[in-house]
PDB file of C-alpha atoms in Angstrom:
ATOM      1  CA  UNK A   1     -30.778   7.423 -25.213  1.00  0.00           C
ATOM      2  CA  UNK A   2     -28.804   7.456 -22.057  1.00  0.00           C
ATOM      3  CA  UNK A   3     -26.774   4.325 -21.118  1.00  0.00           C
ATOM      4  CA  UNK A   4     -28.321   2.279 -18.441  1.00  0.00           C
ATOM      5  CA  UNK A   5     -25.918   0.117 -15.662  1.00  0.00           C
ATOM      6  CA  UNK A   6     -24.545  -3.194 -16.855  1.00  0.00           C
ATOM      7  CA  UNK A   7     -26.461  -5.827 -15.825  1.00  0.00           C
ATOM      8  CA  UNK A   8     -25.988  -9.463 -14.431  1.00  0.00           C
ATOM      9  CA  UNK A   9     -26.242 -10.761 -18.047  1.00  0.00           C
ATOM     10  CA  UNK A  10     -23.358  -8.175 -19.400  1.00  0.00           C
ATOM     11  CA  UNK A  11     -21.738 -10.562 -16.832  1.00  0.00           C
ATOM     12  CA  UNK A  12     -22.798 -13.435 -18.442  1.00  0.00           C
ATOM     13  CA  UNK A  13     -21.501 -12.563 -21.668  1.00  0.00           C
ATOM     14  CA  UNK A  14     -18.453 -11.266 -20.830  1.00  0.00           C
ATOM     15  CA  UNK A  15     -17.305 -14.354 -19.031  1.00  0.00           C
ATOM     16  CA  UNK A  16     -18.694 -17.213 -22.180  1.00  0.00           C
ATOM     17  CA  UNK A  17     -15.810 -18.979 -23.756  1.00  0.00           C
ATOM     18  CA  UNK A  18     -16.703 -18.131 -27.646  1.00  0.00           C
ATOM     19  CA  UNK A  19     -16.645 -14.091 -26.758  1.00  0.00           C
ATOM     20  CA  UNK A  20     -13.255 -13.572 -27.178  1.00  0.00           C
ATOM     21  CA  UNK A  21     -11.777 -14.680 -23.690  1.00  0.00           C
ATOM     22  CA  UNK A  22     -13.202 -11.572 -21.902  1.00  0.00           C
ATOM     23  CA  UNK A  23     -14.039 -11.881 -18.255  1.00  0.00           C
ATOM     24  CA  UNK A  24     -15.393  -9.912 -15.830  1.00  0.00           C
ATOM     25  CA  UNK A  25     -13.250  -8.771 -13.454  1.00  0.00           C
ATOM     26  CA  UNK A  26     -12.321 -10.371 -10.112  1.00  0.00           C
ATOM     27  CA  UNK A  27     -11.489  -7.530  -6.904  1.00  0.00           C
ATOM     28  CA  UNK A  28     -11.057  -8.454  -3.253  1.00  0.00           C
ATOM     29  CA  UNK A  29     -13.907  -7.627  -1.005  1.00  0.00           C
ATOM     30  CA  UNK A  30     -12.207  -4.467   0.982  1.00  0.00           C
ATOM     31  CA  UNK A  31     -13.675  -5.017   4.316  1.00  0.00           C
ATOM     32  CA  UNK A  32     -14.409  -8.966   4.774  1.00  0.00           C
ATOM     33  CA  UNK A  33     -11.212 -10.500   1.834  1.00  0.00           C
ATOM     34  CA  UNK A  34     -13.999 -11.731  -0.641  1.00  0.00           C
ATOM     35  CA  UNK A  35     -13.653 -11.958  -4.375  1.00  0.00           C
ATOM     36  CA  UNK A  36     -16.525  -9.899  -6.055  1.00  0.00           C
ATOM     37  CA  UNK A  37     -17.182  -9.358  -9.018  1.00  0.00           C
ATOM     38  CA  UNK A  38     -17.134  -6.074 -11.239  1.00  0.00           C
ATOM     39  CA  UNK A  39     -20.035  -5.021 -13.350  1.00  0.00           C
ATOM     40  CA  UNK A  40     -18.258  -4.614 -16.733  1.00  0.00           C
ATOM     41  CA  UNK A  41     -18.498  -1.027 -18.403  1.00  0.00           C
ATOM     42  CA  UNK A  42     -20.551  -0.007 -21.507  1.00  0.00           C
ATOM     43  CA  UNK A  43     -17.259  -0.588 -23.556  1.00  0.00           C
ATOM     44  CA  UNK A  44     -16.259  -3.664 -22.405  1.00  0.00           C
ATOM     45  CA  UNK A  45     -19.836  -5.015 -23.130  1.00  0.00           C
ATOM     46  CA  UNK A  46     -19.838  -3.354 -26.800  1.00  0.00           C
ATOM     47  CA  UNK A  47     -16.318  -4.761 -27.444  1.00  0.00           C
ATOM     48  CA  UNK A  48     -17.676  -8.022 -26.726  1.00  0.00           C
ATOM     49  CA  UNK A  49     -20.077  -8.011 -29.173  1.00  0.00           C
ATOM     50  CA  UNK A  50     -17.865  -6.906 -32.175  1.00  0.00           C
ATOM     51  CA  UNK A  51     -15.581  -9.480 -30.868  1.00  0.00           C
ATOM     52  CA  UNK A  52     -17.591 -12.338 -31.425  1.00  0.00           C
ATOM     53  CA  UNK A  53     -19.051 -11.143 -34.881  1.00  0.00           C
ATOM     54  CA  UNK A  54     -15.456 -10.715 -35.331  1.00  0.00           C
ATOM     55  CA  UNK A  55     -14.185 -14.497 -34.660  1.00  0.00           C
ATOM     56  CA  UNK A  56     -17.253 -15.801 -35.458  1.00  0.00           C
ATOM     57  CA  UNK A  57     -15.818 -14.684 -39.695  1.00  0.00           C
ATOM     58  CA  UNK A  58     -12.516 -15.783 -38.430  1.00  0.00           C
ATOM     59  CA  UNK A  59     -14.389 -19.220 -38.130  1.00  0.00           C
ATOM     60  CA  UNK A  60     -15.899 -19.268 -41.304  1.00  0.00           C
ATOM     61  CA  UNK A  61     -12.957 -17.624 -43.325  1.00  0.00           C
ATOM     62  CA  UNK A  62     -10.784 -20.257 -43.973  1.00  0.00           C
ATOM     63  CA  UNK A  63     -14.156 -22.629 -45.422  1.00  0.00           C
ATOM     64  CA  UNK A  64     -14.070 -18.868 -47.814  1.00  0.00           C
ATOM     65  CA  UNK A  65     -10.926 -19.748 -48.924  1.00  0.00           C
ATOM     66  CA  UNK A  66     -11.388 -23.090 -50.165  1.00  0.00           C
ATOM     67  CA  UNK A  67     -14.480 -22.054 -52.508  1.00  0.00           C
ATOM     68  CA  UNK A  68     -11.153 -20.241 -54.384  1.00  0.00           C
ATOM     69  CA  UNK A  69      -9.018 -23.740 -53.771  1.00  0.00           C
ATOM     70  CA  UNK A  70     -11.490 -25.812 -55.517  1.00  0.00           C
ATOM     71  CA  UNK A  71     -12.012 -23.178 -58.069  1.00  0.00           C
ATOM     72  CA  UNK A  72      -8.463 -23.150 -59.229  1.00  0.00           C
ATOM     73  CA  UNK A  73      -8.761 -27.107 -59.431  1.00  0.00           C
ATOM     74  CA  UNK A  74     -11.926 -27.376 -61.503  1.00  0.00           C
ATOM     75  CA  UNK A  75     -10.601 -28.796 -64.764  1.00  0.00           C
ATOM     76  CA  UNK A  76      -7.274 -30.537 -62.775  1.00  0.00           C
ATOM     77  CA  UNK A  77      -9.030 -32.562 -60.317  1.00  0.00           C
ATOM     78  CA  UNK A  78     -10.134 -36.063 -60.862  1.00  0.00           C
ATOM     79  CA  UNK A  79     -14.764 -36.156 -61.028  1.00  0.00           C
ATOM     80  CA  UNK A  80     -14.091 -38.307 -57.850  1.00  0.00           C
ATOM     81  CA  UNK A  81     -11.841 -35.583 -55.616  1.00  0.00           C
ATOM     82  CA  UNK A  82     -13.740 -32.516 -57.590  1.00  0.00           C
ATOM     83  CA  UNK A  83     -17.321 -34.232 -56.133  1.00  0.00           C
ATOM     84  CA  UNK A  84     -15.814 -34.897 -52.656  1.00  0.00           C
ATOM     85  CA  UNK A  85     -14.710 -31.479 -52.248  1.00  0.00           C
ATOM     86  CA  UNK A  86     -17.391 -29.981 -53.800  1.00  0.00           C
ATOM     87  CA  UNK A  87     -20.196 -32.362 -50.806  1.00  0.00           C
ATOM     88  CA  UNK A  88     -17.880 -30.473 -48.107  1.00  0.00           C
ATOM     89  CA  UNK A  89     -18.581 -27.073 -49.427  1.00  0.00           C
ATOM     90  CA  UNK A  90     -21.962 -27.757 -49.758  1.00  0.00           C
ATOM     91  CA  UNK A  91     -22.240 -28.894 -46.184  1.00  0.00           C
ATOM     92  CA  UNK A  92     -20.521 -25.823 -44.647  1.00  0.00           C
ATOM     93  CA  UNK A  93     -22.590 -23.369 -47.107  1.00  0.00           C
ATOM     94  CA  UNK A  94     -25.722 -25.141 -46.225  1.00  0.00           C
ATOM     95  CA  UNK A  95     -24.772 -25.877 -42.202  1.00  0.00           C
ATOM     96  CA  UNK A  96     -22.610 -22.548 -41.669  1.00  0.00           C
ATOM     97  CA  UNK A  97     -23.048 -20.030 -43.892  1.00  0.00           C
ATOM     98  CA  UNK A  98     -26.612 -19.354 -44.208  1.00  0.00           C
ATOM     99  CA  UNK A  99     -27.386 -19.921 -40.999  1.00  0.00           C
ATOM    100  CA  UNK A 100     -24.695 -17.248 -40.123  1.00  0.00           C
ATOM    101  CA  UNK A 101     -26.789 -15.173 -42.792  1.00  0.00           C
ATOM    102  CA  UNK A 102     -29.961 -15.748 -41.716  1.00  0.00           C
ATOM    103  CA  UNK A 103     -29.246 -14.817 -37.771  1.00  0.00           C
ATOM    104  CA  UNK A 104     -27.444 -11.729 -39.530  1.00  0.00           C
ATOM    105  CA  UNK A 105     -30.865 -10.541 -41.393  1.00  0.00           C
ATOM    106  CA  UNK A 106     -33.279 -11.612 -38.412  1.00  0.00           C
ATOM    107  CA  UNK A 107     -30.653  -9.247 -35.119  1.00  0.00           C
ATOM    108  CA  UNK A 108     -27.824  -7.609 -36.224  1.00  0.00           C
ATOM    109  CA  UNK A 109     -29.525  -5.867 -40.092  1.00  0.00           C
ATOM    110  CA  UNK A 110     -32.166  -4.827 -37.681  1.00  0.00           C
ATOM    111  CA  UNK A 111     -30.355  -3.056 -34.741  1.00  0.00           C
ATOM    112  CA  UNK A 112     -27.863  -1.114 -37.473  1.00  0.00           C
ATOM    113  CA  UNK A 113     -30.875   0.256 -39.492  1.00  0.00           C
ATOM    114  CA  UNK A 114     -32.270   0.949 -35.961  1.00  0.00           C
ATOM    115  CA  UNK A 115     -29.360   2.950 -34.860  1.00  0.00           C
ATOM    116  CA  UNK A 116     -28.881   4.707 -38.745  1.00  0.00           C
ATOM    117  CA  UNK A 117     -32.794   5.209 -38.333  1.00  0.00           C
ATOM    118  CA  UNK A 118     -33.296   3.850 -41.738  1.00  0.00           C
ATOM    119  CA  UNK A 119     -35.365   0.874 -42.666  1.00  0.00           C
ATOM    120  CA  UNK A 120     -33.503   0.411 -45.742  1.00  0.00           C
ATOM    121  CA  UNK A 121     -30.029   1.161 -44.676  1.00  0.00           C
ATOM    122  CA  UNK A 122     -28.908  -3.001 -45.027  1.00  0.00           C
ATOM    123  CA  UNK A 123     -30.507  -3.301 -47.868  1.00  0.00           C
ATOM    124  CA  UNK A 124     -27.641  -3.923 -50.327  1.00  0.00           C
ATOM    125  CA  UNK A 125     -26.119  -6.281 -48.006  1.00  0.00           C
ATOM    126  CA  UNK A 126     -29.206  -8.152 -47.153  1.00  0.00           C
ATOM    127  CA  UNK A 127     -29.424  -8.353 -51.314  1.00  0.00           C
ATOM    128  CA  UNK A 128     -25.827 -10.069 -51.063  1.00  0.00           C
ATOM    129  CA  UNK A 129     -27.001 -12.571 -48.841  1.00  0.00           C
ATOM    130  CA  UNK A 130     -29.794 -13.270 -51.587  1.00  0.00           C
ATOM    131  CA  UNK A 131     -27.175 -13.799 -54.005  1.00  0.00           C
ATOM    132  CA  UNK A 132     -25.234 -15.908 -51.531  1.00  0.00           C
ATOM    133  CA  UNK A 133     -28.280 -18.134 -51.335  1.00  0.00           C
ATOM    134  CA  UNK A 134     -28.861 -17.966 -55.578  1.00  0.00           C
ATOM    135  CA  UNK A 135     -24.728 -19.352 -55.828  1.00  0.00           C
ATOM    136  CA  UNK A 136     -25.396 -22.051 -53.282  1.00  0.00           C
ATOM    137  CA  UNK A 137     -28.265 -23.683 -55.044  1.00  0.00           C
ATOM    138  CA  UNK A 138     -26.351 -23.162 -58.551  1.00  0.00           C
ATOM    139  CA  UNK A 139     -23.693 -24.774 -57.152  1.00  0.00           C
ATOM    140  CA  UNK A 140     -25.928 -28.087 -56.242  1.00  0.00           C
ATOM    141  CA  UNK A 141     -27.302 -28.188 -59.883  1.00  0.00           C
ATOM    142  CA  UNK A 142     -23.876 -28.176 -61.025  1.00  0.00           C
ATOM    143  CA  UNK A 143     -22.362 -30.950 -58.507  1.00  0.00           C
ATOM    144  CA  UNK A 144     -26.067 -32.998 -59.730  1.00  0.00           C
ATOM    145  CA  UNK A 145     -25.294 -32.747 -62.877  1.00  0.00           C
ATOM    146  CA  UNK A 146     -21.768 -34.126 -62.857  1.00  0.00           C
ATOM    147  CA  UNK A 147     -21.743 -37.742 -64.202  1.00  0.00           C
ATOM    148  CA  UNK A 148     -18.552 -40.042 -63.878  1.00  0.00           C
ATOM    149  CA  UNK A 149     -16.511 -38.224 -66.910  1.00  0.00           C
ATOM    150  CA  UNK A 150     -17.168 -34.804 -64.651  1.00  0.00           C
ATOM    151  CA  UNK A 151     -18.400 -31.636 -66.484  1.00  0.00           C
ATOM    152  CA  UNK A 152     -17.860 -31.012 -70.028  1.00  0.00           C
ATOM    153  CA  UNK A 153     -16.028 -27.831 -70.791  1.00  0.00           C
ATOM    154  CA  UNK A 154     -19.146 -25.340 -70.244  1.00  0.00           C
ATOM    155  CA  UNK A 155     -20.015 -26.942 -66.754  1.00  0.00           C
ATOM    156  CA  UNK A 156     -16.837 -26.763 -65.489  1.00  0.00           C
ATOM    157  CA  UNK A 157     -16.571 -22.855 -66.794  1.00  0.00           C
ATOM    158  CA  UNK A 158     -20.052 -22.121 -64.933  1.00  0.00           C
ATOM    159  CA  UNK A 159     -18.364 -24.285 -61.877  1.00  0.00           C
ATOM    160  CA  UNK A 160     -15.559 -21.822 -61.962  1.00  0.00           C
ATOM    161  CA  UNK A 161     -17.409 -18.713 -61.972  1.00  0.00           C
ATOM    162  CA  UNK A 162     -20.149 -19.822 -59.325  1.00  0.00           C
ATOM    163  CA  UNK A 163     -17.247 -21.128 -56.990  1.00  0.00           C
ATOM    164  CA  UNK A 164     -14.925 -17.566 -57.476  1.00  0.00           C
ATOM    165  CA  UNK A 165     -18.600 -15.359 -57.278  1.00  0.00           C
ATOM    166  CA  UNK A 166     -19.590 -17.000 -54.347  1.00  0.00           C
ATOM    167  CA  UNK A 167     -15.705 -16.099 -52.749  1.00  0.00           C
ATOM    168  CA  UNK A 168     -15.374 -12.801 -53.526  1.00  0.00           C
ATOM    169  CA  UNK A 169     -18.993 -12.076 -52.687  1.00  0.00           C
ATOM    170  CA  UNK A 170     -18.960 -13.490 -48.810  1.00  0.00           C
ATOM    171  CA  UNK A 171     -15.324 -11.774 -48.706  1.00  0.00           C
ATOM    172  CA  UNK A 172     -16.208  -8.550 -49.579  1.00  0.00           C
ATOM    173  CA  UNK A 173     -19.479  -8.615 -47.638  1.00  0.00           C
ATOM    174  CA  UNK A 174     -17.499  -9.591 -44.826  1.00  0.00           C
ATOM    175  CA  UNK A 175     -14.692  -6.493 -45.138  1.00  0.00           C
ATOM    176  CA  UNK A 176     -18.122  -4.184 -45.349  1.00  0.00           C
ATOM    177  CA  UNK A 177     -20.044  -5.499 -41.883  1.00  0.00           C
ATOM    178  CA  UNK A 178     -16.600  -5.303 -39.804  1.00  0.00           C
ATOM    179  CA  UNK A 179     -15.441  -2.003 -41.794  1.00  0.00           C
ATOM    180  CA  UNK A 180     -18.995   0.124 -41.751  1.00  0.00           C
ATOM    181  CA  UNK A 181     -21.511  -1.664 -39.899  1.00  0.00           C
ATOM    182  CA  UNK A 182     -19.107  -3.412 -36.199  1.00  0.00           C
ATOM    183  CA  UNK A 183     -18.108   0.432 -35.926  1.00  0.00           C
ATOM    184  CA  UNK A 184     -21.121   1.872 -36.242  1.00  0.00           C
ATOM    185  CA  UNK A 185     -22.776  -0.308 -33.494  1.00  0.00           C
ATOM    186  CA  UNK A 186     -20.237   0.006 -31.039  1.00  0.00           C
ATOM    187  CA  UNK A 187     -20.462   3.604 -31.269  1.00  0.00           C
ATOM    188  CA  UNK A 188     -24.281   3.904 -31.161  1.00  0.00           C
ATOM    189  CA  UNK A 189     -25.415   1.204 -29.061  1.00  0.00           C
ATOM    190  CA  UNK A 190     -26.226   1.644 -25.602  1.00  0.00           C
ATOM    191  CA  UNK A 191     -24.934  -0.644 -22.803  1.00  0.00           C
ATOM    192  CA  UNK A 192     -28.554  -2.406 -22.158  1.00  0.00           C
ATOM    193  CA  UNK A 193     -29.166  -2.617 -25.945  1.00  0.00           C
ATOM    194  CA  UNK A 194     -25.590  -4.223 -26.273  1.00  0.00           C
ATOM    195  CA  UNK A 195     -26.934  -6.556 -24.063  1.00  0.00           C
ATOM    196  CA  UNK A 196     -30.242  -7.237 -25.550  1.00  0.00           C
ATOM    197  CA  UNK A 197     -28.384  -7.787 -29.288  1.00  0.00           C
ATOM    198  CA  UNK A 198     -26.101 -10.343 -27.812  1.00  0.00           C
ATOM    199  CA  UNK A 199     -28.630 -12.090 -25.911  1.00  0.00           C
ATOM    200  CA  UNK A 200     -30.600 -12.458 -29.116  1.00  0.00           C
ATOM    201  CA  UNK A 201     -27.590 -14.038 -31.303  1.00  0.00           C
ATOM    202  CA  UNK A 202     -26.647 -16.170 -28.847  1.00  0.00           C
ATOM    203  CA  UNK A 203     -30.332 -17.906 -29.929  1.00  0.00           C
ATOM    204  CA  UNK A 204     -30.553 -17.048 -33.142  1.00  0.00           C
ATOM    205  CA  UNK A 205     -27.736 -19.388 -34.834  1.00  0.00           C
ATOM    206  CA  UNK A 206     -27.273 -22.894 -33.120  1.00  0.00           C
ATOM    207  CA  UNK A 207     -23.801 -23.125 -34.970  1.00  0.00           C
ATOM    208  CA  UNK A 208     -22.468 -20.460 -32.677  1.00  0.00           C
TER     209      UNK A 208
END
């Protein structure tokens, strides 16, 4: 598919805040001293995108890292600071995450099997996303069913091993969309489809 002209909206995006600081590009006017502005080029508009997916993780990645923190403490931590923190990771799994997943498996799964021209080519990672879900509502049975001693030695070892799956899960998944899939759409995607996919996750999370 050949690569149709940047548009207005490649414009847009280029000059929003939460892209990555991009902007289009400012030149004199060469005959009257106005400032125009530059259409940005097919990279620029496909380095947006994998720039936002890209701090968009950055965002999320340090909530990651505390499902490990509050791991390590399961068994140290008082039932009152171990119920606290697990509320806040419930929040940001049930405010954040998902949502992030869910925008994931209804724009961006669709436009890389698209471009691999296979149906099933997310398939695995829209499975991990399943799983991501399964963890999160283990984890609320497990924070329901703490009582003011905590958990007894079995809870807190299923605690332990939901908190560590669900961290190296959403890690690794991460590694595999900005290793494999970021690549593959910036190489593959067309300008005016660029613009299309970022159009559509701009609307399709309201976290973002």
């Amino acid at each position: 598919m050949d690569d149709q002209p940047p548009t207005k909206v490649a414009v847009a995006a280029l000059s929003g805040p939460r892209l990555g600081g991009a902007r289009a590009v400012e030149l004199p006017g060469l005959m009257t001293g106005a400032t125009t502005t530059a259409l940005p080029s097919k990279e620029e508009i496909v380095t947006t995108l994998t720039q936002q997916l890209h701090h968009e993780h950055e965002h999320l990645l340090p909530h990651i890292e505390a499902l490990r923190t509050v791991a390590d403490t399961v068994g140290r931590a008082t039932p009152e600071a171990l119920g606290t923190a697990l509320a806040d990771l419930q929040l940001f799994l049930a405010d954040h995450l998902i949502p992030h997943a869910e925008a994931e498996e209804r724009v961006l799964y669709p436009a890389v099997a698209r471009v691999m021209g296979a149906a099933e080519a997310t398939a695995t990672m829209s499975r991990e996303h399943a799983e991501v879900g399964r963890l999160a509502r283990e984890l609320g049975t497990l924070r329901e069913a703490m009582g003011r001693d905590g958990l007894n030695g079995e809870g807190q070892a299923a605690l332990r091993r939901v908190l560590y799956g669900l961290y190296t899960l959403v890690k690794v998944h991460f590694a595999k969309e900005e290793e494999i899939y970021l690549p593959l759409l910036e190489e593959r995607l067309t300008a005016s489809e660029t613009e299309q996919l970022l159009a559509e996750l701009a609307h399709s999370n309201p976290h973002r």
